[in-house]
Structures are given as structure tokens and as C-alpha cells.
Short mmCIF file of N, CA and C in Angstrom, two decimals:
data_model
loop_
_atom_site.label_atom_id
_atom_site.label_comp_id
_atom_site.label_asym_id
_atom_site.label_seq_id
_atom_site.Cartn_x
_atom_site.Cartn_y
_atom_site.Cartn_z
N MET F 1 18.12 -28.29 -15.40
CA MET F 1 18.11 -26.90 -14.94
C MET F 1 16.78 -26.57 -14.28
N ASP F 2 15.74 -26.36 -15.07
CA ASP F 2 14.42 -26.07 -14.51
C ASP F 2 13.59 -27.34 -14.53
N SER F 3 13.19 -27.81 -13.35
CA SER F 3 12.40 -29.03 -13.29
C SER F 3 10.91 -28.73 -13.34
N GLY F 4 10.45 -28.32 -14.51
CA GLY F 4 9.03 -28.08 -14.71
C GLY F 4 8.50 -26.86 -13.98
N GLY F 5 9.36 -25.91 -13.64
CA GLY F 5 8.93 -24.69 -12.97
C GLY F 5 8.80 -24.82 -11.47
N SER F 6 8.99 -26.02 -10.94
CA SER F 6 8.75 -26.22 -9.51
C SER F 6 9.75 -25.48 -8.63
N THR F 7 10.95 -25.25 -9.13
CA THR F 7 11.94 -24.54 -8.32
C THR F 7 12.18 -23.12 -8.83
N ASP F 8 11.44 -22.70 -9.84
CA ASP F 8 11.67 -21.38 -10.42
C ASP F 8 10.95 -20.31 -9.59
N MET F 9 11.48 -20.12 -8.38
CA MET F 9 10.82 -19.22 -7.43
C MET F 9 11.87 -18.42 -6.66
N THR F 10 11.51 -17.18 -6.36
CA THR F 10 12.29 -16.35 -5.44
C THR F 10 11.46 -16.21 -4.18
N LEU F 11 12.07 -16.51 -3.04
CA LEU F 11 11.38 -16.50 -1.76
C LEU F 11 12.03 -15.45 -0.87
N ALA F 12 11.23 -14.48 -0.41
CA ALA F 12 11.73 -13.42 0.48
C ALA F 12 11.02 -13.52 1.81
N PHE F 13 11.80 -13.49 2.89
CA PHE F 13 11.26 -13.50 4.24
C PHE F 13 11.37 -12.11 4.84
N GLU F 14 10.30 -11.62 5.42
CA GLU F 14 10.38 -10.41 6.24
C GLU F 14 11.14 -10.85 7.50
N LEU F 15 12.03 -10.00 7.99
CA LEU F 15 12.85 -10.35 9.16
C LEU F 15 11.99 -10.81 10.33
N GLU F 16 10.86 -10.15 10.56
CA GLU F 16 10.00 -10.53 11.68
C GLU F 16 9.44 -11.94 11.49
N ALA F 17 9.24 -12.37 10.25
CA ALA F 17 8.77 -13.74 9.99
C ALA F 17 9.86 -14.73 10.35
N LEU F 18 11.10 -14.41 10.02
CA LEU F 18 12.21 -15.30 10.38
C LEU F 18 12.34 -15.46 11.89
N LYS F 19 12.05 -14.39 12.61
CA LYS F 19 12.20 -14.41 14.07
C LYS F 19 11.24 -15.37 14.76
N VAL F 20 10.14 -15.73 14.12
CA VAL F 20 9.19 -16.65 14.75
C VAL F 20 9.46 -18.11 14.36
N LEU F 21 10.49 -18.32 13.55
CA LEU F 21 10.86 -19.67 13.17
C LEU F 21 11.93 -20.19 14.12
N ALA F 22 11.77 -21.42 14.58
CA ALA F 22 12.68 -21.98 15.58
C ALA F 22 14.11 -22.10 15.06
N ASP F 23 14.28 -22.43 13.78
CA ASP F 23 15.62 -22.62 13.21
C ASP F 23 15.69 -22.00 11.82
N PRO F 24 15.94 -20.67 11.74
CA PRO F 24 15.98 -20.01 10.44
C PRO F 24 16.97 -20.63 9.45
N ASN F 25 18.11 -21.11 9.94
CA ASN F 25 19.09 -21.74 9.07
C ASN F 25 18.51 -22.99 8.41
N ALA F 26 17.84 -23.82 9.20
CA ALA F 26 17.22 -25.03 8.65
C ALA F 26 16.12 -24.68 7.64
N VAL F 27 15.38 -23.61 7.92
CA VAL F 27 14.33 -23.16 6.99
C VAL F 27 14.95 -22.76 5.66
N PHE F 28 16.04 -21.99 5.69
CA PHE F 28 16.69 -21.57 4.45
C PHE F 28 17.25 -22.77 3.71
N ASN F 29 17.89 -23.70 4.43
CA ASN F 29 18.43 -24.90 3.79
C ASN F 29 17.32 -25.71 3.14
N ASN F 30 16.18 -25.84 3.82
CA ASN F 30 15.04 -26.54 3.26
C ASN F 30 14.50 -25.82 2.03
N ALA F 31 14.34 -24.51 2.14
CA ALA F 31 13.78 -23.71 1.04
C ALA F 31 14.66 -23.77 -0.20
N ARG F 32 15.97 -23.90 -0.03
CA ARG F 32 16.87 -23.96 -1.18
C ARG F 32 16.61 -25.20 -2.05
N GLN F 33 15.96 -26.21 -1.49
CA GLN F 33 15.66 -27.42 -2.25
C GLN F 33 14.55 -27.19 -3.26
N TRP F 34 13.71 -26.18 -3.05
CA TRP F 34 12.60 -25.95 -3.96
C TRP F 34 12.45 -24.50 -4.41
N THR F 35 13.47 -23.70 -4.17
CA THR F 35 13.48 -22.33 -4.69
C THR F 35 14.80 -22.06 -5.39
N GLU F 36 14.80 -21.06 -6.20
CA GLU F 36 16.01 -20.63 -6.89
C GLU F 36 16.80 -19.66 -6.00
N TYR F 37 16.10 -18.70 -5.39
CA TYR F 37 16.74 -17.68 -4.55
C TYR F 37 15.93 -17.49 -3.28
N VAL F 38 16.64 -17.25 -2.17
CA VAL F 38 15.97 -17.01 -0.90
C VAL F 38 16.74 -15.95 -0.13
N GLY F 39 16.00 -15.01 0.47
CA GLY F 39 16.66 -13.92 1.18
C GLY F 39 15.74 -13.25 2.19
N VAL F 40 16.25 -12.12 2.72
CA VAL F 40 15.57 -11.42 3.80
C VAL F 40 15.36 -9.96 3.40
N VAL F 41 14.17 -9.45 3.73
CA VAL F 41 13.89 -8.03 3.56
C VAL F 41 13.37 -7.47 4.88
N SER F 42 13.66 -6.20 5.11
CA SER F 42 13.23 -5.59 6.37
C SER F 42 13.34 -4.07 6.28
N GLU F 43 12.52 -3.41 7.11
CA GLU F 43 12.63 -1.96 7.27
C GLU F 43 13.76 -1.62 8.25
N LYS F 44 14.24 -2.62 8.99
CA LYS F 44 15.29 -2.41 9.99
C LYS F 44 16.59 -2.06 9.29
N PRO F 45 17.51 -1.39 10.01
CA PRO F 45 18.82 -1.08 9.42
C PRO F 45 19.56 -2.36 9.01
N THR F 46 20.44 -2.24 8.02
CA THR F 46 21.19 -3.37 7.49
C THR F 46 21.88 -4.17 8.59
N TYR F 47 22.49 -3.49 9.56
CA TYR F 47 23.25 -4.21 10.58
C TYR F 47 22.36 -5.12 11.42
N VAL F 48 21.07 -4.78 11.57
CA VAL F 48 20.16 -5.61 12.34
C VAL F 48 19.92 -6.93 11.60
N VAL F 49 19.69 -6.83 10.29
CA VAL F 49 19.48 -8.03 9.47
C VAL F 49 20.76 -8.86 9.45
N THR F 50 21.89 -8.21 9.24
CA THR F 50 23.18 -8.91 9.18
C THR F 50 23.48 -9.62 10.50
N ASN F 51 23.26 -8.95 11.62
CA ASN F 51 23.50 -9.58 12.92
C ASN F 51 22.62 -10.81 13.11
N PHE F 52 21.34 -10.70 12.74
CA PHE F 52 20.42 -11.82 12.90
C PHE F 52 20.85 -13.00 12.02
N THR F 53 21.16 -12.72 10.75
CA THR F 53 21.50 -13.82 9.84
C THR F 53 22.83 -14.46 10.21
N ARG F 54 23.78 -13.69 10.69
CA ARG F 54 25.05 -14.27 11.15
C ARG F 54 24.84 -15.14 12.38
N LYS F 55 24.08 -14.63 13.34
CA LYS F 55 23.82 -15.37 14.58
C LYS F 55 23.17 -16.72 14.28
N HIS F 56 22.28 -16.75 13.28
CA HIS F 56 21.54 -17.97 12.95
C HIS F 56 22.13 -18.72 11.76
N ARG F 57 23.29 -18.26 11.29
CA ARG F 57 24.02 -18.90 10.19
C ARG F 57 23.18 -19.04 8.92
N VAL F 58 22.42 -17.99 8.65
CA VAL F 58 21.56 -17.97 7.46
C VAL F 58 22.37 -17.40 6.30
N ARG F 59 22.47 -18.18 5.23
CA ARG F 59 23.14 -17.72 4.02
C ARG F 59 22.06 -17.26 3.04
N GLN F 60 22.02 -15.97 2.81
CA GLN F 60 20.97 -15.40 1.98
C GLN F 60 21.51 -15.00 0.61
N ASP F 61 20.65 -15.09 -0.40
CA ASP F 61 21.03 -14.70 -1.75
C ASP F 61 20.85 -13.20 -1.97
N PHE F 62 20.04 -12.58 -1.14
CA PHE F 62 19.80 -11.14 -1.22
C PHE F 62 19.29 -10.64 0.12
N PHE F 63 19.43 -9.33 0.34
CA PHE F 63 18.81 -8.70 1.50
C PHE F 63 18.49 -7.27 1.12
N SER F 64 17.64 -6.63 1.91
CA SER F 64 17.12 -5.33 1.51
C SER F 64 18.13 -4.20 1.60
N GLY F 65 19.15 -4.36 2.42
CA GLY F 65 20.12 -3.28 2.55
C GLY F 65 19.46 -2.04 3.11
N PRO F 66 19.89 -0.88 2.65
CA PRO F 66 19.34 0.36 3.21
C PRO F 66 17.95 0.73 2.68
N ARG F 67 17.42 -0.05 1.75
CA ARG F 67 16.10 0.25 1.18
C ARG F 67 14.99 -0.27 2.08
N GLY F 68 13.82 0.24 1.88
CA GLY F 68 12.64 -0.28 2.57
C GLY F 68 12.17 -1.56 1.90
N VAL F 69 11.19 -2.20 2.50
CA VAL F 69 10.70 -3.48 2.00
C VAL F 69 10.09 -3.34 0.60
N GLU F 70 9.25 -2.33 0.40
CA GLU F 70 8.59 -2.18 -0.90
C GLU F 70 9.60 -2.02 -2.03
N GLU F 71 10.55 -1.11 -1.86
CA GLU F 71 11.57 -0.89 -2.89
C GLU F 71 12.42 -2.15 -3.08
N SER F 72 12.71 -2.83 -1.99
CA SER F 72 13.50 -4.06 -2.07
C SER F 72 12.78 -5.13 -2.88
N LEU F 73 11.49 -5.33 -2.59
CA LEU F 73 10.73 -6.34 -3.34
C LEU F 73 10.69 -6.01 -4.83
N GLU F 74 10.52 -4.74 -5.16
CA GLU F 74 10.50 -4.34 -6.57
C GLU F 74 11.85 -4.63 -7.24
N ASN F 75 12.94 -4.26 -6.55
CA ASN F 75 14.28 -4.49 -7.10
C ASN F 75 14.62 -5.97 -7.22
N ILE F 76 14.24 -6.75 -6.22
CA ILE F 76 14.53 -8.18 -6.23
C ILE F 76 13.79 -8.85 -7.38
N ALA F 77 12.53 -8.47 -7.60
CA ALA F 77 11.75 -9.05 -8.69
C ALA F 77 12.40 -8.76 -10.04
N GLN F 78 12.98 -7.58 -10.20
CA GLN F 78 13.66 -7.24 -11.45
C GLN F 78 14.99 -7.99 -11.58
N GLN F 79 15.69 -8.12 -10.47
CA GLN F 79 17.01 -8.73 -10.48
C GLN F 79 16.96 -10.26 -10.60
N PHE F 80 15.97 -10.88 -9.97
CA PHE F 80 15.86 -12.33 -9.97
C PHE F 80 14.63 -12.72 -10.77
N ASP F 81 14.86 -13.04 -12.03
CA ASP F 81 13.78 -13.31 -12.97
C ASP F 81 13.33 -14.76 -12.86
N THR F 82 12.41 -15.01 -11.92
CA THR F 82 11.85 -16.34 -11.75
C THR F 82 10.35 -16.28 -12.05
N ASP F 83 9.75 -17.45 -12.22
CA ASP F 83 8.31 -17.51 -12.52
C ASP F 83 7.47 -16.98 -11.37
N ARG F 84 7.92 -17.25 -10.14
CA ARG F 84 7.15 -16.83 -8.96
C ARG F 84 8.03 -16.04 -8.01
N HIS F 85 7.41 -15.07 -7.36
CA HIS F 85 8.05 -14.30 -6.29
C HIS F 85 7.11 -14.36 -5.10
N VAL F 86 7.58 -14.98 -4.01
CA VAL F 86 6.74 -15.21 -2.84
C VAL F 86 7.35 -14.51 -1.63
N PHE F 87 6.52 -13.72 -0.96
CA PHE F 87 6.94 -12.95 0.21
C PHE F 87 6.29 -13.56 1.46
N VAL F 88 7.13 -13.99 2.41
CA VAL F 88 6.64 -14.57 3.66
C VAL F 88 6.70 -13.49 4.72
N GLY F 89 5.52 -13.14 5.26
CA GLY F 89 5.45 -12.05 6.23
C GLY F 89 4.59 -12.41 7.42
N VAL F 90 4.29 -11.38 8.23
CA VAL F 90 3.61 -11.63 9.50
C VAL F 90 2.26 -10.94 9.68
N ASP F 91 1.95 -9.94 8.84
CA ASP F 91 0.72 -9.19 9.10
C ASP F 91 0.12 -8.62 7.81
N GLU F 92 -0.98 -7.89 8.00
CA GLU F 92 -1.70 -7.30 6.86
C GLU F 92 -0.84 -6.28 6.11
N GLU F 93 0.03 -5.59 6.83
CA GLU F 93 0.92 -4.62 6.18
C GLU F 93 1.84 -5.34 5.20
N ASP F 94 2.38 -6.49 5.62
CA ASP F 94 3.24 -7.27 4.72
C ASP F 94 2.43 -7.76 3.52
N GLU F 95 1.21 -8.20 3.78
CA GLU F 95 0.35 -8.67 2.69
C GLU F 95 0.07 -7.55 1.68
N ALA F 96 -0.17 -6.35 2.18
CA ALA F 96 -0.42 -5.20 1.30
C ALA F 96 0.82 -4.86 0.48
N LEU F 97 2.00 -4.96 1.10
CA LEU F 97 3.25 -4.71 0.36
C LEU F 97 3.43 -5.73 -0.76
N ALA F 98 3.14 -6.99 -0.46
CA ALA F 98 3.26 -8.03 -1.48
C ALA F 98 2.33 -7.72 -2.65
N GLU F 99 1.09 -7.39 -2.32
CA GLU F 99 0.10 -7.10 -3.36
C GLU F 99 0.51 -5.90 -4.21
N SER F 100 1.00 -4.85 -3.57
CA SER F 100 1.36 -3.63 -4.31
C SER F 100 2.60 -3.81 -5.18
N THR F 101 3.41 -4.83 -4.90
CA THR F 101 4.63 -5.05 -5.68
C THR F 101 4.54 -6.27 -6.61
N GLY F 102 3.35 -6.92 -6.62
CA GLY F 102 3.16 -8.05 -7.52
C GLY F 102 3.71 -9.37 -7.02
N TRP F 103 3.98 -9.47 -5.72
CA TRP F 103 4.47 -10.70 -5.11
C TRP F 103 3.28 -11.49 -4.55
N GLU F 104 3.43 -12.81 -4.49
CA GLU F 104 2.46 -13.64 -3.77
C GLU F 104 2.78 -13.48 -2.29
N PHE F 105 1.76 -13.54 -1.44
CA PHE F 105 1.98 -13.42 0.00
C PHE F 105 1.65 -14.72 0.70
N LEU F 106 2.50 -15.10 1.66
CA LEU F 106 2.22 -16.23 2.53
C LEU F 106 2.48 -15.80 3.96
N HIS F 107 1.51 -16.01 4.81
CA HIS F 107 1.72 -15.73 6.23
C HIS F 107 2.70 -16.77 6.75
N VAL F 108 3.61 -16.36 7.63
CA VAL F 108 4.67 -17.26 8.10
C VAL F 108 4.12 -18.55 8.69
N GLU F 109 3.00 -18.47 9.42
CA GLU F 109 2.43 -19.68 10.02
C GLU F 109 1.90 -20.64 8.96
N THR F 110 1.31 -20.10 7.91
CA THR F 110 0.82 -20.92 6.80
C THR F 110 1.99 -21.58 6.07
N ALA F 111 3.04 -20.79 5.82
CA ALA F 111 4.23 -21.33 5.15
C ALA F 111 4.88 -22.41 5.99
N ALA F 112 4.99 -22.18 7.31
CA ALA F 112 5.61 -23.14 8.21
C ALA F 112 4.83 -24.45 8.22
N GLU F 113 3.51 -24.34 8.27
CA GLU F 113 2.68 -25.55 8.29
C GLU F 113 2.85 -26.35 6.99
N ALA F 114 2.83 -25.65 5.86
CA ALA F 114 2.95 -26.32 4.57
C ALA F 114 4.32 -26.95 4.37
N ALA F 115 5.37 -26.31 4.88
CA ALA F 115 6.73 -26.79 4.65
C ALA F 115 7.27 -27.65 5.79
N GLY F 116 6.53 -27.73 6.90
CA GLY F 116 7.00 -28.53 8.02
C GLY F 116 8.05 -27.83 8.88
N TRP F 117 8.05 -26.50 8.85
CA TRP F 117 9.00 -25.73 9.66
C TRP F 117 8.43 -25.57 11.07
N THR F 118 9.31 -25.52 12.05
CA THR F 118 8.89 -25.37 13.44
C THR F 118 8.89 -23.90 13.84
N LEU F 119 7.81 -23.49 14.46
CA LEU F 119 7.73 -22.12 14.98
C LEU F 119 8.31 -22.09 16.38
N THR F 120 8.88 -20.97 16.74
CA THR F 120 9.40 -20.82 18.09
C THR F 120 8.24 -20.64 19.06
N ASN F 121 8.43 -21.02 20.28
CA ASN F 121 7.40 -20.84 21.30
C ASN F 121 7.48 -19.47 21.95
N ASP F 122 8.51 -18.73 21.62
CA ASP F 122 8.69 -17.41 22.23
C ASP F 122 7.71 -16.42 21.64
N ASP F 123 7.05 -15.70 22.52
CA ASP F 123 6.19 -14.59 22.11
C ASP F 123 6.98 -13.32 22.39
N PRO F 124 7.39 -12.58 21.34
CA PRO F 124 8.23 -11.41 21.57
C PRO F 124 7.58 -10.36 22.47
N ASP F 125 6.24 -10.34 22.55
CA ASP F 125 5.57 -9.35 23.38
C ASP F 125 5.32 -9.84 24.81
N GLU F 126 5.60 -11.13 25.02
CA GLU F 126 5.31 -11.72 26.31
C GLU F 126 6.48 -11.52 27.28
N GLU F 127 6.14 -11.22 28.52
CA GLU F 127 7.17 -11.07 29.55
C GLU F 127 7.74 -12.44 29.87
N PRO F 128 9.06 -12.53 30.15
CA PRO F 128 9.60 -13.83 30.52
C PRO F 128 8.95 -14.33 31.81
N ALA F 129 8.73 -15.62 31.86
CA ALA F 129 8.10 -16.21 33.05
C ALA F 129 9.04 -16.11 34.25
N GLU F 130 8.43 -15.85 35.40
CA GLU F 130 9.23 -15.77 36.61
C GLU F 130 9.66 -17.17 37.02
N SER F 131 10.86 -17.24 37.58
CA SER F 131 11.34 -18.52 38.10
C SER F 131 10.50 -18.88 39.33
N PRO F 132 10.21 -20.14 39.49
CA PRO F 132 9.44 -20.51 40.69
C PRO F 132 10.24 -20.17 41.94
N SER F 133 9.57 -19.63 42.92
CA SER F 133 10.27 -19.28 44.16
C SER F 133 10.36 -20.51 45.05
N ARG F 134 11.39 -20.50 45.86
CA ARG F 134 11.59 -21.62 46.77
C ARG F 134 11.24 -21.19 48.18
N ASP F 135 10.34 -21.96 48.80
CA ASP F 135 9.92 -21.64 50.17
C ASP F 135 11.03 -21.94 51.17
N ASP F 136 11.92 -22.85 50.81
CA ASP F 136 12.96 -23.22 51.78
C ASP F 136 14.23 -22.37 51.66
N TRP F 137 14.14 -21.34 50.84
CA TRP F 137 15.31 -20.47 50.65
C TRP F 137 15.18 -19.26 51.57
N PRO F 138 16.27 -18.96 52.29
CA PRO F 138 16.18 -17.83 53.26
C PRO F 138 15.94 -16.48 52.63
#
């Protein structure tokens, strides 16, 4: 059942952290090998999280639903009684939420490096590159 506490962990991803991972489904499948529960929390409406997880075929054990991230983390910690609760996020605000709710915080890039997950090359704030123009086109 419990292999020395190594898998006795609940892992929560902020939706924005999942968006910078190249293959969220592969990340969840990998994380299931060393965690007990894995899911998504977000301030976004439920349908946004549901659409993202369906599109990427992510099977989650929990999600924040209509609650905010802070309330979700508190409820998840009560509902999923594991030795560790780890929140993977993207910024100082996420880190502060983890601290205020008693969760460990991991920046998504740090988590990806440690677990061997691939980050996407897409920068959500970056404009798409223009296609090269052709001089021989009328």
C-alpha cells in the first residue's frame, strides 16, 4: 500500500502551470507513479478547466470547481489525507497561496526539470511569428 511514504502525496497543478507543459496528459500519467492524488486548481470558471483537461485527455482526481484556489487547496488537504500536499504553480502569488494553506510550493519549471517533463516553447504573451514573405509571389 504505502511504500515508505514515497507516494503518499497529493499534487495540485495551477491551470496556468499545466499550460506551460508540452504534454499535460503525460505529466499526469507520470505523476500518478509517485503520487496518490493529482488534480487541477484554478481561479478560472469550471468550464475552462474542464475544456482544457478534456482537450489534453487529463484524468484528474480533483479540481477546484467554482471555488477559488485558496479554498480549493484547503478543502483538498482535508479531503485527501496524505503526508505531503504539493502545489505546482507559476508565480509568487501561487507561492503565497501555498504558504497560507500549508502546502509545499514548486515552481512549474523546477518541477519539470526534476521530473523530466517537457515545457512548451509557446510564450502565451508572445505574438505569433509572421510567416516569411515570398519575393516571387505577386
